[in-house]
Coordinates of C-alpha atoms in Angstrom, one line a residue:
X1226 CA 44.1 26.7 29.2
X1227 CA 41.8 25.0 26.7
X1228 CA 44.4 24.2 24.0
X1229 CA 46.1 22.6 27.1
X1230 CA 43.3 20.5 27.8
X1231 CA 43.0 19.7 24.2
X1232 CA 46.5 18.5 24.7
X1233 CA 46.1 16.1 27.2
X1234 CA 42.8 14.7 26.2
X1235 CA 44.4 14.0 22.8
X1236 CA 47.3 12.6 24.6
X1237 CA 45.1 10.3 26.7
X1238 CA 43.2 9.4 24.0
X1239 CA 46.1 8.2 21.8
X1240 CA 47.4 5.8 24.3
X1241 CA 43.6 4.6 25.9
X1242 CA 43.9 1.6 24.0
X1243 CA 47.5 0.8 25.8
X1244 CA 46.5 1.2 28.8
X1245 CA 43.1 -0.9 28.2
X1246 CA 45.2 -3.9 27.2
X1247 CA 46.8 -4.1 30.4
X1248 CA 43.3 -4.5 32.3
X1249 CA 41.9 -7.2 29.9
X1250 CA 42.1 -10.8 30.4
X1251 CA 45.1 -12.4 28.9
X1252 CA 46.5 -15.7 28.3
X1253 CA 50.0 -14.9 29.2
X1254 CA 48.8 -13.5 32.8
X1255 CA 45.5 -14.7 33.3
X1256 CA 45.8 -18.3 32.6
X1257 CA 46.7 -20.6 35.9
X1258 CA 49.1 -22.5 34.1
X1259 CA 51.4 -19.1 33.0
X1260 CA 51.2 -17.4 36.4
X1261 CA 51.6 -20.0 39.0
X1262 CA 54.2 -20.3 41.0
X1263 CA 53.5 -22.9 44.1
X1264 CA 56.3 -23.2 46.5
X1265 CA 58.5 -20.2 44.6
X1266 CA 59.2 -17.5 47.5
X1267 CA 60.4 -14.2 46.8
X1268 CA 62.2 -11.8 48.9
X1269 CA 61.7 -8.0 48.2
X1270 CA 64.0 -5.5 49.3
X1271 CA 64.3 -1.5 49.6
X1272 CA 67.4 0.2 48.6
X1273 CA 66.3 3.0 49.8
X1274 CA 63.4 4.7 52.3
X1275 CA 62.0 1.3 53.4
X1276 CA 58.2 3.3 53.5
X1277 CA 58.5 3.1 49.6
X1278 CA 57.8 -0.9 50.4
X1279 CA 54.4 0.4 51.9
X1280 CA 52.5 0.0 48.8
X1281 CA 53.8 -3.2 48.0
X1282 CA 53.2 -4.7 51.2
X1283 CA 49.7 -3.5 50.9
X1284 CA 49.2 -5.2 47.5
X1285 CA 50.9 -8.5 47.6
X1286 CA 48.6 -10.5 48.7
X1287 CA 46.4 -10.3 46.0
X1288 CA 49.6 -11.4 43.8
X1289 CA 50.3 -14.1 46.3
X1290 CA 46.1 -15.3 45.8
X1291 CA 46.3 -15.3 41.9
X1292 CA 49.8 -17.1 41.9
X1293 CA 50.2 -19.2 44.5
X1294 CA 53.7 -18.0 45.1
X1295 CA 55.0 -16.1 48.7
X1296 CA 56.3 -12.5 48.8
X1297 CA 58.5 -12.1 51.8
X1298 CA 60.4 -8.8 52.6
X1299 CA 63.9 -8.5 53.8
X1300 CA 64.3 -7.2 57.8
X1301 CA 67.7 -6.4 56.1
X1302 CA 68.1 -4.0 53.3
X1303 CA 71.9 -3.3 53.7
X1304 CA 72.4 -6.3 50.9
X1305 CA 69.7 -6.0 48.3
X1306 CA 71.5 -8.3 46.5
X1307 CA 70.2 -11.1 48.4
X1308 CA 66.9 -10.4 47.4
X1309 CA 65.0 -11.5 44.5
X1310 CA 63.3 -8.0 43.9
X1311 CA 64.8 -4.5 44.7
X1312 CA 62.5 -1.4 44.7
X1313 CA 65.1 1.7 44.8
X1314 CA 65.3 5.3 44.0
X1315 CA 66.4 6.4 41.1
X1316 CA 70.0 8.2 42.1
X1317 CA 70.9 4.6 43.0
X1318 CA 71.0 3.2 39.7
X1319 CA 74.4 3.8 39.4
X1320 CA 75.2 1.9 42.9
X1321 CA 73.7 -1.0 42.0
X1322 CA 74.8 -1.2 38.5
X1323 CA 78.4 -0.8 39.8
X1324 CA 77.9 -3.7 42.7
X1325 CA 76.2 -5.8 39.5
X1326 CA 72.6 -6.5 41.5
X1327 CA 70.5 -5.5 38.6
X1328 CA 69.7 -8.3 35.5
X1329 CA 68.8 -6.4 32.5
X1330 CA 65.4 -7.0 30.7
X1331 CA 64.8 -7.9 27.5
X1332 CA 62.4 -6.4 24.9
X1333 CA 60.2 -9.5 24.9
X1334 CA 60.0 -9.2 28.5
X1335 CA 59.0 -5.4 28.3
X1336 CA 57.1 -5.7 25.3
X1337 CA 55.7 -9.1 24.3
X1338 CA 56.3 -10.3 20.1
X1339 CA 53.4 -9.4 17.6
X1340 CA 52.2 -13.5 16.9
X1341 CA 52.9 -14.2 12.8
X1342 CA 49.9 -14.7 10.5
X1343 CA 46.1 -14.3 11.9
X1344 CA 46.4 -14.7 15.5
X1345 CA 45.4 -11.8 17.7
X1346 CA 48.4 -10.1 19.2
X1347 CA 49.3 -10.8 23.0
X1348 CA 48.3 -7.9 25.1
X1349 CA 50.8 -6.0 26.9
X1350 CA 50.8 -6.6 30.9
X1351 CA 52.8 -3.4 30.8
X1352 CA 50.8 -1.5 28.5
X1353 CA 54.5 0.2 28.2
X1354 CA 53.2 2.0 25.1
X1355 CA 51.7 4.3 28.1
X1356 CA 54.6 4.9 29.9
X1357 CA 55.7 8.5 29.3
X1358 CA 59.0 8.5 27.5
X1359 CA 61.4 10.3 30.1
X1360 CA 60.8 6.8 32.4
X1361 CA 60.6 4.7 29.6
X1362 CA 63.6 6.0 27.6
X1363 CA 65.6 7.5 30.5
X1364 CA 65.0 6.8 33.9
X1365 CA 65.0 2.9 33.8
X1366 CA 68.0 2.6 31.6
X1367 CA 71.6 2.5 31.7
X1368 CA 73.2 3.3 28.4
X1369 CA 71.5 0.9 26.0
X1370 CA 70.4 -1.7 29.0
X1371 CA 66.5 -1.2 30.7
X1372 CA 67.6 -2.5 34.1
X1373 CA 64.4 -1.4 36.1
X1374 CA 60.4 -0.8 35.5
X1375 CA 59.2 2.6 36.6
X1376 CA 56.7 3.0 39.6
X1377 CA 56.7 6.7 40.1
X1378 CA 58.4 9.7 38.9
X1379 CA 59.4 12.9 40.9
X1380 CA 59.5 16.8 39.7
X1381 CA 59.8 20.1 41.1
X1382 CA 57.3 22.9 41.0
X1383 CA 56.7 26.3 41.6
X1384 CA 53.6 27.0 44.3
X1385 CA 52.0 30.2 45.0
X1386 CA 49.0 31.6 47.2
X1387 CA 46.1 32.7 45.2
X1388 CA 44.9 35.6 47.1
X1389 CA 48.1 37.1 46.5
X1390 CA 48.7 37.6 42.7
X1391 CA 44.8 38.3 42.3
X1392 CA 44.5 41.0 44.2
X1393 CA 43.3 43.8 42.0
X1394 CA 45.5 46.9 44.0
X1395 CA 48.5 44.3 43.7
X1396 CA 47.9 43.6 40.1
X1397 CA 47.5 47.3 39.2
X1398 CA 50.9 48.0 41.3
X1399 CA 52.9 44.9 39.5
X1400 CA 51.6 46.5 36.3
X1401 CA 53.2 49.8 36.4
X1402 CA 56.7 48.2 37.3
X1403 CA 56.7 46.0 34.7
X1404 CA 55.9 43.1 36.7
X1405 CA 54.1 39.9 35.6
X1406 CA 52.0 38.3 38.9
X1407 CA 51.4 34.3 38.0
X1408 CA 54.0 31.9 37.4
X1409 CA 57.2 33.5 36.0
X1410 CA 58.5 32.2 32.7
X1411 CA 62.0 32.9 33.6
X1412 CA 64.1 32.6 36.9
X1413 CA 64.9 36.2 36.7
X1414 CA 61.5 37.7 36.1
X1415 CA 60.5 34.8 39.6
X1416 CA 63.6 37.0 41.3
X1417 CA 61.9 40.5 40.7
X1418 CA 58.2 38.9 41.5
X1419 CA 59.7 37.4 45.0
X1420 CA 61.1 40.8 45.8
X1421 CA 57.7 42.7 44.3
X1422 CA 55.6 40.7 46.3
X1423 CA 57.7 40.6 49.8
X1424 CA 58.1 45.2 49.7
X1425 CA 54.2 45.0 49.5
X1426 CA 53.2 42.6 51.4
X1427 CA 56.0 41.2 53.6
X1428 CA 55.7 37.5 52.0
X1429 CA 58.2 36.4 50.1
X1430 CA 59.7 32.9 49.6
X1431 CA 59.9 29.9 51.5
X1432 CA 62.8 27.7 50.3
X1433 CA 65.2 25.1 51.3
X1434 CA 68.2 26.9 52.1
X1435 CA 69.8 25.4 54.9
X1436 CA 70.2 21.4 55.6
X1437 CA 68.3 19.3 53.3
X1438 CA 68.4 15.4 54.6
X1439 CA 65.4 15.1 51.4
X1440 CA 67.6 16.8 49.1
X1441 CA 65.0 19.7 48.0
X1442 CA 67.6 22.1 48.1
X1443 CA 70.6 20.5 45.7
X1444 CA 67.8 19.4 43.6
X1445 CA 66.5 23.4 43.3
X1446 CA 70.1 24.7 42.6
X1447 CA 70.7 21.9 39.8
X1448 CA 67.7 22.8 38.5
X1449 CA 67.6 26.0 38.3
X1450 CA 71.5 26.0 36.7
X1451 CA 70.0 23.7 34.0
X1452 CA 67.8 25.7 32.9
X1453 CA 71.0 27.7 31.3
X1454 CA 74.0 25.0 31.5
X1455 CA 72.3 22.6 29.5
X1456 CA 73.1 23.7 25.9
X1457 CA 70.8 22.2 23.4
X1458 CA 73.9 20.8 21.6
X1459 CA 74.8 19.0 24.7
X1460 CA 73.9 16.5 27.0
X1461 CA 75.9 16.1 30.3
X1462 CA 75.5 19.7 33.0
X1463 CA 77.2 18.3 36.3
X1464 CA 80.6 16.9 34.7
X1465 CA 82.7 17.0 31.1
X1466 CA 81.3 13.6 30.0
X1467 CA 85.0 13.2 28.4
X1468 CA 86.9 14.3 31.3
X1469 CA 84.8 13.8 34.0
X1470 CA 85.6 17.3 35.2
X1471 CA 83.0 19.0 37.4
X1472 CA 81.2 21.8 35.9
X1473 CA 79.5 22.9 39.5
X1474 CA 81.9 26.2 39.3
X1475 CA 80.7 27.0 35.8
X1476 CA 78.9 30.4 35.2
X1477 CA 75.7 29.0 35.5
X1478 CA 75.9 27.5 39.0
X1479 CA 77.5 30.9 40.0
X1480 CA 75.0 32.5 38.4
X1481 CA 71.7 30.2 39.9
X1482 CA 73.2 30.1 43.5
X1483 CA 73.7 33.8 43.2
X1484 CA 70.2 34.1 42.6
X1485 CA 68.8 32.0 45.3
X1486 CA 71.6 33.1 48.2
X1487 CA 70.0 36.5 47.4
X1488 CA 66.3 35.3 48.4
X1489 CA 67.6 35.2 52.2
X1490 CA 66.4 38.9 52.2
X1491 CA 62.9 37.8 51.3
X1492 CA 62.2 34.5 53.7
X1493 CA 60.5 34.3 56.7
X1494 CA 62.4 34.5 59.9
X1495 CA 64.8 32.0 60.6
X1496 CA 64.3 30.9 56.7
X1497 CA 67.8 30.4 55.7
X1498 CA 68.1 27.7 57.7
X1499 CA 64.7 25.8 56.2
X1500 CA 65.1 22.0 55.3
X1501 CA 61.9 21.2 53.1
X1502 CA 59.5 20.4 55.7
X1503 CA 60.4 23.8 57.6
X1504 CA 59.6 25.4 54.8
X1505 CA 56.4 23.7 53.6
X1506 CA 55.2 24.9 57.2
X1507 CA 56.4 28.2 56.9
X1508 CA 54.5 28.3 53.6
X1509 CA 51.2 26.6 55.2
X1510 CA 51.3 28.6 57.9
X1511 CA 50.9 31.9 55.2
X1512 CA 54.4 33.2 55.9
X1513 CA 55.6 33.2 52.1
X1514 CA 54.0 33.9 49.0
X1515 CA 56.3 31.4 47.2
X1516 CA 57.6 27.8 47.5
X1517 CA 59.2 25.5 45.3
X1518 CA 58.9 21.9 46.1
X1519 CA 58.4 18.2 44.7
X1520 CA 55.1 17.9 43.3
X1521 CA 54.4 15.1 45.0
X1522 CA 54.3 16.7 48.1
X1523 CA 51.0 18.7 47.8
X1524 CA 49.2 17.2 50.5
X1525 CA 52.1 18.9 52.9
X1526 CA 51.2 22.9 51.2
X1527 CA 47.9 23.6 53.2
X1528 CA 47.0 22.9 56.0
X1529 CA 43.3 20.5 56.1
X1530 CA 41.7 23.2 59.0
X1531 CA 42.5 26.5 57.3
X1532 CA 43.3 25.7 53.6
X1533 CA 45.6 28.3 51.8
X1534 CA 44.2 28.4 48.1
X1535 CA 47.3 28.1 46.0
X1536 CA 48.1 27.8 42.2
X1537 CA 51.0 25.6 40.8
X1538 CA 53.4 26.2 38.1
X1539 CA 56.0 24.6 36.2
X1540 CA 59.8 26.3 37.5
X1541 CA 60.9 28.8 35.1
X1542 CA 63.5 28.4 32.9
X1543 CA 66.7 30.7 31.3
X1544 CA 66.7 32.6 28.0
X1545 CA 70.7 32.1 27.3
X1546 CA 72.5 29.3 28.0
X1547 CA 76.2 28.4 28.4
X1548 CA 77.7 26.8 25.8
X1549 CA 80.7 24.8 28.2
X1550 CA 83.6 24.4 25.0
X1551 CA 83.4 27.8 24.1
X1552 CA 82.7 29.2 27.3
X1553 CA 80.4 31.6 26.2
X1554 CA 77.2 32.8 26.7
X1555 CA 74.4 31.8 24.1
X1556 CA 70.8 34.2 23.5
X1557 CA 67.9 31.5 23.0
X1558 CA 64.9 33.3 20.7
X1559 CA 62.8 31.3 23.6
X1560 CA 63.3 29.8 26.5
X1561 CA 65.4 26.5 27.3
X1562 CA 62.5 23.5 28.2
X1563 CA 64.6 21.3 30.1
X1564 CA 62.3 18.9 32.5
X1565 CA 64.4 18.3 35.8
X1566 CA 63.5 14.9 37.5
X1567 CA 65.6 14.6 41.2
X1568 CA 66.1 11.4 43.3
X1569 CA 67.2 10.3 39.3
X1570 CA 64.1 10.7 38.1
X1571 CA 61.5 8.4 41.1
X1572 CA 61.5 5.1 42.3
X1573 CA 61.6 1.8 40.2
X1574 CA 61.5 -1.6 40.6
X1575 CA 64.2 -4.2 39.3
X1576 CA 64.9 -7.8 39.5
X1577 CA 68.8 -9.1 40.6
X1578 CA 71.0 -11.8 39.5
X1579 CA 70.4 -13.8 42.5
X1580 CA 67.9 -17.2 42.6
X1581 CA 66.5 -20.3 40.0
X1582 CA 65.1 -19.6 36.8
X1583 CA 61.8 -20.5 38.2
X1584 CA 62.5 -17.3 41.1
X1585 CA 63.1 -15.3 38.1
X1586 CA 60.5 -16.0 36.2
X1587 CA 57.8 -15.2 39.5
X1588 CA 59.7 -12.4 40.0
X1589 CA 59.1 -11.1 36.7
X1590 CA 55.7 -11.8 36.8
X1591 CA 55.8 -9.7 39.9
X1592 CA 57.7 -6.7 38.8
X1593 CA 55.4 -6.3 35.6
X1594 CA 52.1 -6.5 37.7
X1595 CA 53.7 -4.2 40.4
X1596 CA 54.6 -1.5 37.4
X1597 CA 51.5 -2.4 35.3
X1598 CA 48.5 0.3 34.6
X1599 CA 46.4 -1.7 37.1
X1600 CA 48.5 -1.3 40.4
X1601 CA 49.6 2.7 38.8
X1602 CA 46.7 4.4 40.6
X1603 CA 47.1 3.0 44.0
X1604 CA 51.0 3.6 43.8
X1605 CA 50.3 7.4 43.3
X1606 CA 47.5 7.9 46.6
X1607 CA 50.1 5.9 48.8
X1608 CA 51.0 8.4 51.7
X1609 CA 54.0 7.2 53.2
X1610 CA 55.7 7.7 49.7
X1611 CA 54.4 10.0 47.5
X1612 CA 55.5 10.0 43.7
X1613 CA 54.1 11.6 40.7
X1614 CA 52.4 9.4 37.8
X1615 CA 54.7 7.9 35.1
X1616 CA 51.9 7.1 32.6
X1617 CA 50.7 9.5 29.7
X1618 CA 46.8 8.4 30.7
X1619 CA 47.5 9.5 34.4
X1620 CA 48.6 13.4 33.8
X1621 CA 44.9 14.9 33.3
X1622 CA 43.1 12.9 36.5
X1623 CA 44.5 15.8 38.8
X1624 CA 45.9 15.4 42.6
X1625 CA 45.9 11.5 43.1
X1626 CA 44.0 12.2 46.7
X1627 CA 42.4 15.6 46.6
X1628 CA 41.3 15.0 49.9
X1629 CA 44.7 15.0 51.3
X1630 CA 45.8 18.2 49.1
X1631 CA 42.9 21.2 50.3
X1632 CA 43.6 24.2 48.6
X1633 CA 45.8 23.5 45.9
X1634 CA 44.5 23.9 42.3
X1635 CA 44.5 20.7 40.8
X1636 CA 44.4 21.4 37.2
X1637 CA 47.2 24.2 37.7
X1638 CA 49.2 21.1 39.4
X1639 CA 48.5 18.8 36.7
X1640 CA 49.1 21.0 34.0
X1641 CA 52.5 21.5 35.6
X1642 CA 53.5 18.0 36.3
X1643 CA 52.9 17.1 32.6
X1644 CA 55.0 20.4 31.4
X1645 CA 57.9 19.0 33.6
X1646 CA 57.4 15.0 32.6
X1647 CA 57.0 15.8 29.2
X1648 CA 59.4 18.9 28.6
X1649 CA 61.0 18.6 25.2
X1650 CA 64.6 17.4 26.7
X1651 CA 64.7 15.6 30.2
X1652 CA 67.4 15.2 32.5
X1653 CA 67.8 13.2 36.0
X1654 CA 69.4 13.5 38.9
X1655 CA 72.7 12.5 39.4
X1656 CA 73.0 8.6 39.5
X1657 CA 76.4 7.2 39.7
X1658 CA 78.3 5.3 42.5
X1659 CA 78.9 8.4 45.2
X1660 CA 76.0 10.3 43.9
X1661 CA 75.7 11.0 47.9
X1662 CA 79.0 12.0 48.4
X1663 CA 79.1 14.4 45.6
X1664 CA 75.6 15.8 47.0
X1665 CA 77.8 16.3 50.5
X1666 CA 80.0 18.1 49.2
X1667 CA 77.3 20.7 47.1
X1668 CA 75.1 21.5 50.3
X1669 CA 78.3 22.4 51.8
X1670 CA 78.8 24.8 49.1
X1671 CA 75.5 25.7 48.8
X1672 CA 75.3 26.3 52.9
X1673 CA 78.6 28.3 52.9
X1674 CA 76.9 30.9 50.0
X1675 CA 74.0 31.0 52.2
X1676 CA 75.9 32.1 54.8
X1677 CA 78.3 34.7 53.5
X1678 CA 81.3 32.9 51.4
X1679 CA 81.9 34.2 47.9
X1680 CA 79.0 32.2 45.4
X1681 CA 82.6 31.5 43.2
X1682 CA 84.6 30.4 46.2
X1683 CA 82.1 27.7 47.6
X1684 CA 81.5 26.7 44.5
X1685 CA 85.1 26.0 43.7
X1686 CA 85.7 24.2 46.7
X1687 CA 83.2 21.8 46.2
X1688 CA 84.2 21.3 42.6
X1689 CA 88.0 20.4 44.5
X1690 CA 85.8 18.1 46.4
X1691 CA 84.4 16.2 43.5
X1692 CA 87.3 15.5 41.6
X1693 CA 88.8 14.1 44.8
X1694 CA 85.9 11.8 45.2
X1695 CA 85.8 10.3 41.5
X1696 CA 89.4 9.7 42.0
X1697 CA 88.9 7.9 45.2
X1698 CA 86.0 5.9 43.7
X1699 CA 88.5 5.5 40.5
X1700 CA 88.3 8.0 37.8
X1701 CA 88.1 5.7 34.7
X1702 CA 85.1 4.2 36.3
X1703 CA 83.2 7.1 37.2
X1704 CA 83.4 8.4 34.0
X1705 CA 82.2 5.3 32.1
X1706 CA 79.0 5.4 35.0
X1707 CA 78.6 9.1 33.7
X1708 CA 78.8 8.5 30.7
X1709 CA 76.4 5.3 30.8
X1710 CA 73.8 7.3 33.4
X1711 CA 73.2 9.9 30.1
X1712 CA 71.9 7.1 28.0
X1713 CA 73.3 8.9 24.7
X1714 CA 77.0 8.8 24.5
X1715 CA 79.1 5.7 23.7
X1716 CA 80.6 3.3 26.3
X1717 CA 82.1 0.0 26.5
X1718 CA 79.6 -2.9 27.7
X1719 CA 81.5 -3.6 30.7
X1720 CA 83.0 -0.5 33.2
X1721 CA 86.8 -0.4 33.6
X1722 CA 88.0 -1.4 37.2
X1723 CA 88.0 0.6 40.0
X1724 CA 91.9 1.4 39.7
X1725 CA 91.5 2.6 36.3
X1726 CA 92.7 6.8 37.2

């Protein structure tokens, strides 16, 4: 635990002096003449939950105070288009790319020029420097285009009651089977702890199994198949990035929905139908030793009246992984760090193609304030839409609102978020045009697994289902969006139309 905390104090020292610039005066923000905008209105849209506007509401009249500008919101978010500003999950990246809302923005916008000869260098509004590199390299591009600013990331976790794994006749039991109590380094050693842990004490885990509408449960089989599908000679784990051919019936899908099917011997009753919120009260209410969830979620794990004490840890990963061209199996001497980030990674903040030069210029003022170190920390304790931090100064400060989050071990949880934001390789939810349709079609299969049907035949079926969807949406197209959404492979600058097959 110490060298950890030598980590992230060295981490947060290193990038202090980002971070520091964005609070200072400035003459490129601070002076009235640069940031004043009289008579410019600007609509802001949500693309997605409209409570992830909460935060902005909340704060834009101190924007509207120091520019003089108005910040309207649209009743409408059906055309986000129309608006000047678009706040939008991740997973719809694609979407809007493909509908062409998003402007690009340049480097000098991100990162303003070093000033020739003696003058001082501009300080960064952004303080980007700070901004952890899966959301700054990653999650708010598109192939070589940035196309949105970061607000707030998302990750999934493993959680676990205290009083459980320290229990001293537990321990000495889990010892002579071989068993590990803590957080499992491996997905097969959390298998034999689930089962452990439920003979002995009737609480096992608490999952989303059934009927997801937050997506919890696709998110925890993709996850949990990365650990192994994503070969570290290789970059794409849901589709050939050449073919655009779905890999969701590979061996390591059938081998991660295998595993978790099997955990409906070890929930609570009724738990194979749990959505997420079913089973964060199943877990509250002490009727699992285990959950896996989104991070940001904590303040939904105990309840405020009778908190649980529970312990966090980062999901485990695979020793072997699947190398897809040989189709074979691959021992790893450790194991595979791969960070998963759902919802494509958190919610961001971009500006469109619509309005005046004058519009876009506000609105950039806008978006860089919004996603700027000075607005970071009230983003993260907003309730109505809770993200994780995006900021390397931000991982050590613990639970945003530890008032709201009883119970849970705040340096376990921190530690944890930082091993999943800064895992050596990173990758995102899905985040191409139809990334909802193609998440249909998996919680079938993973619903159908649940309930009986052959892990391979599901599986299979839903694979059927994908290929028939990119061809609908137009093949060529989809596969220059997958392509594009990995940031690393080669693609032309404009996508092919939607009749390319």
């Amino acid at each position: 635990m110490s060298r950890w905390n030598a980590y992230l104090r060295s981490l947060v020292t290193a990038t202090l002096a980002f971070s520091a610039l964005g609070c200072q005066d400035d003459p490129n923000r601070g002076a009235t003449e640069a940031r004043s905008f009289p008579g410019v209105t600007l609509t802001v849209a949500s693309a997605g939950d409209p409570a992830s506007l909460a935060a902005v509401r909340a704060w834009k009249t101190t924007w509207e105070r120091e520019t003089g500008a108005t910040v309207n919101f649209a009743a409408d978010a059906s055309d986000p288009a129309a608006a000047d500003v678009v706040v939008f999950p991740g997973d719809l990246m694609g979407a809007l790319v493909d509908a062409r809302v998003l402007t690009r923005f340049t480097e000098k916008e991100v990162r303003p020029p070093v000033p020739l000869g003696k003058e001082a260098p501009l300080p960064d509004p952004l303080a980007f420097a700070d901004v952890l590199p899966a959301f700054r390299e990653q999650v708010s591009q598109y192939g070589d285009e940035r196309l949105a600013m970061p607000l707030g990331g998302s990750g999934l976790v493993l959680i676990y009651r205290r009083d459980l794994v320290e229990d001293e006749a537990t321990k000495l039991a889990a010892n002579e089977k071989g068993i590990t109590l803590g957080g499992p380094k491996t997905w097969d050693e959390l298998d034999a702890l689930i089962a452990f842990l439920h003979e002995r004490t009737g609480k096992g885990i608490a999952a989303p199994l059934g009927a997801d509408p937050e997506g919890v449960g696709d998110a925890l089989l993709i996850a949990r198949a990365t650990s192994s599908a994503l070969h570290p000679d290789h970059y794409a784990v849901l589709f050939d990035p050449d073919t655009l051919d779905p890999r969701i019936a590979s061996p390591p899908f059938i081998e991660a929905l295998t595993g978790i099917a099997k955990w409906k011997a070890f929930v609570p009753p009724k738990g194979e139908t749990f959505d997420a919120e079913a089973a964060r009260a199943a877990f509250r209410a002490g009727d699992a030793a285990f959950l896996i969830d989104r991070a940001e979620r904590a303040s939904r794990w105990t309840d405020p009246k009778k908190p649980l004490s529970v312990i966090v840890s980062a999901l485990p990963s695979s020793v072997r992984v699947y190398e897809p061209n040989r189709k074979a199996w691959q021992d790893l001497p450790a194991p595979n760090k791969v960070g998963y980030l759902p919802r494509g990674g958190g919610l961001l903040v971009g500006i469109t193609l619509k309005g005046s030069e004058a519009n876009r210029k506000a609105a950039l003022d806008f978006v860089r304030t919004l996603a700027g170190p000075e607005t970071a920390r009230q983003l993260l304790i907003e309730p109505s839409y809770p993200v994780l931090p995006v900021r390397t100064t931000q991982l050590g400060l613990g639970l945003p609102d530890p008032r709201s989050t009883l119970g849970v071990d705040s340096q376990s949880w921190s530690k944890s978020v930082a091993q999943t934001l800064t895992s050596p390789r990173i990758s995102t939810g899905l985040r191409i045009p139809g990334t909802d349709l193609y998440m249909e079609a998996l919680t079938k299969a993973r619903q159908a697994a649940i309930a009986g049907v052959p892990v391979e035949s599901a599986l299979a079926e839903a694979a059927t289902e994908w290929g028939a969807i990119s061809i609908r949406l137009g093949l060529g197209r989809q596969l220059w969006h997958y392509r594009r959404s990995l940031n690393t492979l080669i693609t032309e600058p404009e996508p092919p139309s939607a009749d390319a097959r």
